[in-house]
Coordinates of C-alpha atoms in Angstrom, one line a residue:
M1 CA 104.7 78.5 113.6
S2 CA 108.1 80.1 113.2
E3 CA 106.7 82.8 110.9
E4 CA 103.5 83.5 112.7
L5 CA 102.7 87.2 113.2
S6 CA 102.4 88.6 116.7
E7 CA 99.0 90.1 117.4
A8 CA 100.4 92.3 120.2
S9 CA 102.5 94.5 118.0
A10 CA 101.6 96.6 114.9
V11 CA 105.2 97.1 114.0
R12 CA 106.5 93.5 113.9
P13 CA 104.1 92.3 111.2
Q14 CA 105.1 95.2 109.0
M15 CA 108.8 94.5 109.6
R16 CA 108.4 90.8 108.9
D17 CA 106.4 91.5 105.8
R18 CA 109.1 93.8 104.4
F19 CA 111.8 91.3 105.3
A20 CA 109.9 88.5 103.7
F21 CA 109.1 90.7 100.6
V22 CA 112.8 91.5 100.1
L23 CA 113.9 87.9 100.4
I24 CA 111.1 86.7 98.1
V25 CA 112.0 89.4 95.5
F26 CA 115.7 88.4 95.6
A27 CA 114.8 84.7 95.2
T28 CA 112.3 85.5 92.4
F29 CA 114.9 87.6 90.5
G30 CA 117.2 84.7 90.9
L31 CA 114.6 82.5 89.4
Q32 CA 114.2 84.9 86.5
L33 CA 118.0 84.9 85.9
L34 CA 117.9 81.1 85.8
T35 CA 115.0 81.2 83.4
L36 CA 116.8 83.6 81.2
V37 CA 119.9 81.4 81.2
T38 CA 117.9 78.3 80.2
G39 CA 116.2 80.3 77.5
V40 CA 119.5 81.4 76.0
V41 CA 121.0 77.9 76.2
M42 CA 117.9 76.2 74.7
A43 CA 117.8 78.8 71.9
R44 CA 121.4 78.0 71.0
L45 CA 121.0 74.2 71.4
L46 CA 117.7 73.8 69.6
G47 CA 117.1 76.8 67.4
V48 CA 113.8 78.5 66.9
E49 CA 111.7 75.4 66.1
G50 CA 113.1 73.2 68.9
R51 CA 112.7 76.1 71.4
G52 CA 109.1 76.5 70.2
L53 CA 108.4 72.8 70.9
V54 CA 109.7 73.0 74.5
A55 CA 107.6 76.2 75.0
L56 CA 104.5 74.4 73.7
V57 CA 104.9 71.5 76.1
V58 CA 105.3 73.8 79.1
A59 CA 102.4 76.0 78.0
I60 CA 100.0 73.0 77.7
G61 CA 101.1 71.7 81.1
L62 CA 100.6 75.1 82.7
F63 CA 97.2 75.5 81.0
A64 CA 95.8 72.2 82.1
S65 CA 97.1 72.7 85.7
Q66 CA 95.8 76.2 86.1
L67 CA 92.4 75.4 84.6
T68 CA 91.9 72.5 87.1
F69 CA 93.4 71.7 90.5
G70 CA 96.4 74.0 90.2
G71 CA 94.2 77.1 89.8
S72 CA 92.0 78.0 92.7
L73 CA 92.7 75.0 94.9
P74 CA 96.1 76.2 96.1
A75 CA 94.5 79.5 97.2
A76 CA 91.7 77.7 99.0
L77 CA 94.3 75.5 100.8
T78 CA 96.3 78.6 101.8
K79 CA 93.2 80.2 103.4
L80 CA 92.0 77.1 105.2
V81 CA 95.3 76.0 106.6
A82 CA 96.1 79.5 107.7
E83 CA 92.6 80.0 109.3
R84 CA 92.8 76.9 111.3
Q85 CA 96.5 77.2 112.2
V86 CA 97.2 73.6 111.4
T87 CA 99.9 71.9 109.3
A88 CA 99.0 70.8 105.8
R89 CA 99.9 67.2 106.7
D90 CA 97.5 67.2 109.6
G91 CA 94.7 69.2 108.0
L92 CA 94.8 67.8 104.5
G93 CA 96.5 64.4 104.8
G94 CA 93.4 62.3 104.8
T95 CA 91.8 64.2 101.8
A96 CA 95.1 63.9 99.9
R97 CA 95.2 60.1 100.3
R98 CA 91.5 59.8 99.3
R99 CA 91.6 62.1 96.3
A100 CA 95.1 62.0 94.9
W101 CA 94.0 60.0 91.9
L102 CA 92.0 62.9 90.7
V103 CA 95.1 64.7 89.5
L104 CA 95.6 62.1 86.7
A105 CA 92.4 63.3 84.8
P106 CA 93.7 66.8 83.8
C107 CA 97.1 65.2 82.9
A108 CA 95.3 62.8 80.5
V109 CA 93.3 65.6 78.9
A110 CA 96.4 67.7 78.4
A111 CA 98.1 64.8 76.7
A112 CA 95.1 64.4 74.4
F113 CA 95.5 67.9 73.1
V114 CA 98.9 67.2 71.7
P115 CA 97.8 65.7 68.3
V116 CA 95.7 68.8 67.8
L117 CA 98.5 71.3 68.4
Q118 CA 101.5 69.4 67.0
D119 CA 102.0 68.8 63.3
A120 CA 104.4 65.8 63.3
D121 CA 104.6 62.1 62.7
G122 CA 102.9 59.6 65.0
G123 CA 106.1 58.7 67.0
E124 CA 106.9 62.3 67.8
V125 CA 103.3 63.1 68.7
L126 CA 103.2 60.1 71.1
A127 CA 106.5 61.1 72.8
T128 CA 105.3 64.6 73.2
A129 CA 101.9 63.4 74.7
V130 CA 103.7 61.3 77.3
I131 CA 106.0 64.2 78.2
V132 CA 103.0 66.6 78.5
F133 CA 101.2 64.1 80.8
V134 CA 104.2 64.1 83.2
V135 CA 104.8 67.9 82.9
T136 CA 101.2 68.6 83.8
F137 CA 101.4 66.3 86.8
Q138 CA 104.5 67.9 88.2
T139 CA 103.2 71.4 87.6
L140 CA 99.9 70.7 89.3
V141 CA 101.3 69.0 92.3
F142 CA 104.0 71.7 92.7
Q143 CA 101.3 74.5 92.8
V144 CA 99.2 72.6 95.4
L145 CA 102.3 72.1 97.6
A146 CA 103.1 75.8 97.2
G147 CA 99.6 76.7 98.4
C148 CA 100.1 74.5 101.5
L149 CA 103.5 76.2 102.3
Q150 CA 101.8 79.6 102.0
G151 CA 99.1 78.5 104.4
E152 CA 101.7 77.4 106.9
G153 CA 103.3 80.8 106.7
R154 CA 106.4 79.4 104.9
F155 CA 106.7 82.4 102.6
V156 CA 110.4 82.5 102.2
R157 CA 110.6 78.7 101.7
M158 CA 108.1 79.0 98.9
A159 CA 110.6 81.2 97.0
W160 CA 113.6 78.8 97.6
V161 CA 111.4 75.8 96.7
A162 CA 110.7 77.4 93.3
L163 CA 114.5 77.8 92.7
V164 CA 115.3 74.1 93.1
P165 CA 113.8 72.6 89.9
Q166 CA 114.8 75.6 87.7
G167 CA 118.3 75.7 89.2
A168 CA 118.8 72.0 88.5
F169 CA 117.5 72.3 85.0
T170 CA 119.8 75.3 84.3
I171 CA 122.8 73.3 85.6
V172 CA 122.0 70.4 83.3
L173 CA 121.7 72.6 80.2
V174 CA 124.8 74.6 81.0
V175 CA 126.8 71.3 81.3
V176 CA 125.4 70.1 78.0
A177 CA 126.3 73.4 76.3
A178 CA 129.8 73.4 77.8
A179 CA 130.4 69.8 76.7
S180 CA 129.2 70.7 73.2
W181 CA 126.7 67.7 73.3
S182 CA 124.1 67.6 70.6
W183 CA 120.7 67.4 72.3
S184 CA 117.3 67.3 70.7
A185 CA 114.2 69.0 72.0
Y186 CA 113.1 65.7 73.5
D187 CA 116.4 65.3 75.4
V188 CA 115.9 68.8 76.9
L189 CA 112.3 67.9 77.8
A190 CA 113.4 64.7 79.5
A191 CA 115.8 66.8 81.6
Y192 CA 113.0 69.2 82.4
V193 CA 110.8 66.3 83.6
V194 CA 113.5 64.8 85.9
T195 CA 114.4 68.1 87.5
G196 CA 110.8 69.0 87.9
L197 CA 110.0 65.8 89.7
L198 CA 112.9 66.3 92.0
G199 CA 111.5 69.7 92.8
V200 CA 108.1 68.2 93.7
V201 CA 109.9 65.8 96.2
F202 CA 111.8 68.7 97.7
S203 CA 108.6 70.7 98.1
W204 CA 107.0 67.9 100.0
T205 CA 109.9 67.7 102.4
Q206 CA 109.5 71.4 103.2
L207 CA 106.0 71.1 104.7
L208 CA 105.8 71.2 108.5
P209 CA 105.7 67.8 110.1
A210 CA 102.4 66.4 111.3
R211 CA 101.6 67.2 115.0
G212 CA 98.7 64.9 115.5
G213 CA 95.6 65.4 117.6
V214 CA 94.2 68.0 115.1
E215 CA 90.8 67.9 113.4
E216 CA 91.1 67.4 109.7
I217 CA 89.8 70.2 107.4
P218 CA 86.4 69.2 106.0
E219 CA 86.6 68.3 102.4
P220 CA 83.4 70.1 101.4
A221 CA 84.9 73.4 102.8
M222 CA 88.0 72.9 100.6
W223 CA 85.9 72.4 97.4
S224 CA 83.5 75.2 98.3
E225 CA 86.4 77.7 98.9
A226 CA 88.0 76.7 95.6
R227 CA 84.8 77.3 93.6
R228 CA 84.1 80.6 95.2
N229 CA 87.2 82.4 93.8
Y230 CA 87.8 80.1 90.8
V231 CA 88.2 82.7 88.0
S232 CA 90.1 85.3 90.0
S233 CA 92.5 82.6 91.2
V234 CA 93.0 81.1 87.8
R235 CA 93.5 84.5 86.2
P236 CA 92.9 83.4 82.6
L237 CA 94.5 86.6 81.1
D238 CA 98.0 85.4 82.0
G239 CA 97.7 82.4 84.2
L240 CA 96.7 79.8 81.6
G241 CA 99.3 80.5 78.9
L242 CA 96.5 81.2 76.4
D243 CA 98.7 83.6 74.5
R244 CA 101.4 81.0 74.0
I245 CA 98.9 78.3 73.0
L246 CA 97.2 80.5 70.5
V247 CA 100.5 81.8 69.0
G248 CA 101.7 78.2 68.7
G249 CA 98.5 76.9 67.2
L250 CA 97.8 79.8 64.9
L251 CA 101.3 81.1 63.9
G252 CA 103.4 77.9 64.3
T253 CA 106.3 76.8 66.4
V254 CA 108.7 79.3 64.7
S255 CA 106.7 82.3 65.8
L256 CA 106.2 80.7 69.2
G257 CA 109.9 80.4 69.6
L258 CA 110.3 84.1 69.0
F259 CA 107.3 84.8 71.3
A260 CA 108.8 82.7 74.0
T261 CA 112.1 84.6 73.7
A262 CA 110.2 87.9 74.1
L263 CA 108.5 86.5 77.2
A264 CA 111.8 85.4 78.7
V265 CA 113.0 89.0 78.9
S266 CA 109.7 90.7 79.8
N267 CA 108.3 89.1 83.0
L268 CA 110.3 90.8 85.8
C269 CA 107.3 92.8 86.9
R270 CA 105.2 89.7 87.3
L271 CA 107.8 88.1 89.5
V272 CA 107.8 91.1 91.8
S273 CA 104.0 91.2 92.0
N274 CA 104.0 87.5 93.0
A275 CA 106.0 88.4 96.1
V276 CA 103.5 91.2 96.9
R277 CA 100.5 89.0 96.4
V278 CA 101.7 86.4 98.9
I279 CA 101.7 89.1 101.6
V280 CA 98.9 91.4 100.5
L281 CA 96.0 88.9 100.6
P282 CA 96.3 87.8 104.2
R283 CA 97.2 91.3 105.5
V284 CA 94.1 92.9 103.8
A285 CA 91.9 90.1 105.3
M286 CA 93.5 90.5 108.7
H287 CA 92.3 94.2 108.8
Q288 CA 88.7 93.4 107.7
A289 CA 87.3 94.9 110.9
D290 CA 89.4 98.1 110.6
P291 CA 88.7 99.9 107.3
E292 CA 91.3 102.6 107.9
A293 CA 94.1 100.1 108.6
Q294 CA 93.0 98.1 105.6
R295 CA 93.1 101.1 103.3
A296 CA 96.6 101.8 104.6
V297 CA 97.7 98.3 103.7
V298 CA 96.3 98.7 100.2
R299 CA 97.8 102.1 99.7
R300 CA 101.2 100.9 100.9
W301 CA 101.5 97.8 98.8
V302 CA 99.8 99.1 95.6
G303 CA 102.1 102.1 95.8
I304 CA 105.2 99.9 96.2
T305 CA 104.0 97.7 93.3
T306 CA 103.3 100.7 91.0
G307 CA 106.7 102.3 91.7
L308 CA 108.6 99.0 91.0
V309 CA 106.6 98.5 87.8
V310 CA 107.5 101.9 86.4
V311 CA 111.2 101.4 87.2
I312 CA 111.4 97.9 85.8
V313 CA 109.4 98.6 82.6
G314 CA 111.5 101.7 81.9
G315 CA 114.8 99.9 82.4
L316 CA 113.8 96.9 80.3
E317 CA 112.7 99.1 77.4
V318 CA 116.1 100.6 77.2
V319 CA 118.1 97.3 77.3
V320 CA 115.7 94.8 75.6
E321 CA 117.2 95.0 72.1
P322 CA 120.9 94.5 73.0
V323 CA 119.9 91.8 75.5
I324 CA 118.1 89.7 72.9
R325 CA 120.7 90.4 70.2
L326 CA 123.7 89.5 72.4
A327 CA 122.1 86.7 74.5
F328 CA 119.9 84.9 72.0
G329 CA 121.7 85.7 68.7
E330 CA 120.7 87.4 65.4
E331 CA 118.2 84.6 64.7
F332 CA 116.0 86.0 67.5
V333 CA 116.1 89.7 66.7
G334 CA 112.6 89.4 65.3
A335 CA 111.4 89.1 68.9
V336 CA 112.5 92.6 69.9
D337 CA 109.4 94.6 68.8
C338 CA 107.0 92.1 70.3
A339 CA 109.1 92.1 73.5
R340 CA 108.7 95.9 73.9
W341 CA 104.9 95.5 74.0
L342 CA 105.1 92.5 76.3
I343 CA 107.2 94.5 78.8
V344 CA 104.5 97.1 79.1
A345 CA 101.8 94.3 79.3
D346 CA 103.7 92.5 82.0
G347 CA 103.8 95.7 84.1
L348 CA 100.0 96.2 83.8
L349 CA 99.2 92.5 84.4
A350 CA 101.5 92.5 87.5
L351 CA 99.7 95.5 89.0
R352 CA 96.4 93.8 88.2
S353 CA 97.4 90.6 90.1
V354 CA 98.0 92.7 93.2
L355 CA 94.6 94.4 92.8
I356 CA 93.0 91.0 92.5
A357 CA 94.7 89.9 95.8
V358 CA 93.3 93.1 97.5
L359 CA 89.7 92.2 96.4
Q360 CA 90.1 88.6 97.5
G361 CA 91.4 89.8 100.9
Q362 CA 88.3 92.0 101.2
G363 CA 86.1 89.0 100.4
R364 CA 85.2 90.3 97.0
G365 CA 87.0 87.8 94.8
A366 CA 83.8 87.2 92.8
I367 CA 83.9 90.8 91.5
A368 CA 87.5 90.3 90.4
S369 CA 86.3 87.1 88.6
W370 CA 83.6 89.0 86.7
I371 CA 86.1 91.7 85.6
E372 CA 88.5 89.0 84.5
L373 CA 85.8 87.3 82.4
A374 CA 84.8 90.6 80.9
V375 CA 88.3 91.4 79.7
L376 CA 89.1 87.9 78.4
P377 CA 87.2 88.1 75.1
V378 CA 89.0 91.4 74.3
L379 CA 92.3 89.6 74.7
L380 CA 91.3 86.5 72.7
V381 CA 89.8 88.5 69.8
G382 CA 92.9 90.7 69.7
I383 CA 95.3 87.7 69.6
V384 CA 93.3 86.0 66.9
A385 CA 93.1 89.2 64.8
A386 CA 96.9 89.7 65.2
A387 CA 97.5 86.1 64.2
H388 CA 95.6 86.5 61.0
Q389 CA 97.9 89.5 60.2
D390 CA 101.0 87.3 61.2
S391 CA 101.8 90.0 63.7
L392 CA 103.6 89.1 67.0
E393 CA 103.6 92.8 67.8
G394 CA 99.8 92.7 67.6
V395 CA 99.7 89.9 70.1
G396 CA 101.8 92.0 72.5
A397 CA 99.5 95.0 71.9
S398 CA 96.4 92.9 72.7
L399 CA 98.0 92.0 76.1
V400 CA 98.6 95.7 76.8
V401 CA 95.0 96.6 76.1
A402 CA 93.7 93.7 78.3
G403 CA 96.0 94.6 81.2
L404 CA 95.0 98.3 81.1
L405 CA 91.3 97.5 81.0
S406 CA 91.7 95.1 83.9
C407 CA 93.6 97.6 86.0
L408 CA 91.0 100.3 85.4
G409 CA 88.1 98.1 86.3
L410 CA 89.7 96.6 89.4
G411 CA 91.0 100.0 90.6
A412 CA 87.6 101.5 90.3
V413 CA 86.0 98.8 92.4
I414 CA 88.7 99.1 95.1
Q415 CA 88.5 102.9 95.1
R416 CA 84.7 102.7 95.6
G417 CA 85.3 100.3 98.5
P418 CA 83.1 97.5 99.8
R419 CA 79.5 98.2 100.7
P420 CA 79.0 98.4 104.4
T421 CA 75.8 96.4 104.3
V422 CA 77.4 93.4 102.6
S423 CA 78.7 90.8 105.1
V424 CA 81.5 88.3 104.1
S425 CA 80.8 84.7 104.9
S426 CA 83.0 81.8 104.5

């Protein structure tokens, strides 16, 4: 592969990792900029309620995808494709042809949730359900393809692939705003669906071509690997959109519109941590037989992540109010206090995602799963309590507490180190 690391040099992998990290960070910051632009344009086109409907549809699609095949399956595919040094088309093509129909089940379930969460007439509910079905499908397939690209070592292409649908969607909305067209929330969602499907097609074209003559990855191995690290891969604290679904369901679409605005200006840390996680997991696993080298990898990347989190959180806290006021308008000033909490929560959750990647690389993903499950009730109770008080700030504070508890638990496990007597088996 063009991005395969040389075993003969200890310097070249580090240089390539840093180069890949810088490019991925630049691309992900570009993605964040596009997300911010689309958020601003949608807010001005649709207002708080319309913006809330779009956010609800995206949240349901993400929830259904992450909870099913879009959660731990991409990580399993990454590991298996990388281990066997095969292309995804060679190693997984047969399984994909046999099992592709399975992705329709979570799409149908996601669509069935719409009447429960949306208070509208029958026609609008039906239209929303159809859109949720398609959004779930494209989200799920996109995540699976990203896992295949990562397994093939196409780290940088993963970042550019992520830019395509968001970039196309941004262009469409900017044109609509510049032309002063009057679009409804359903028009915006239709554009989101079309650009998303184009992104899926582009992702498929970026996979390495089939080489032939390669043994297919056994299907049982794929499902077994996906089950092993299910919870730590799904990351229910921030990977399912539970906060947005609960805010929309308990506080309504107006509050969800404000919450979505706060999220739009508070997720820079998570984007940086995503770039780190792509590199950290395979590097930690590669040094499994050399504890000193492994600890050096952990110290280096956890240190880099912590430094970036401190800088980003501090900077965002300074500019969040004028950014929301100027970019989104006075109608969305009510999101400022919540955004301040979400910025801190994003930093903690970003650090936690890197710590989870460390444990998965050490073969201890199950421990990360138990910590995630232990902290999840704290988050859910906090959000429900805050919703009963009509407090978006309380929702943000609940996320801060959950992120802090998770970092403390994961950090303690990593500091203690793996037990020498425990062997890791695949």
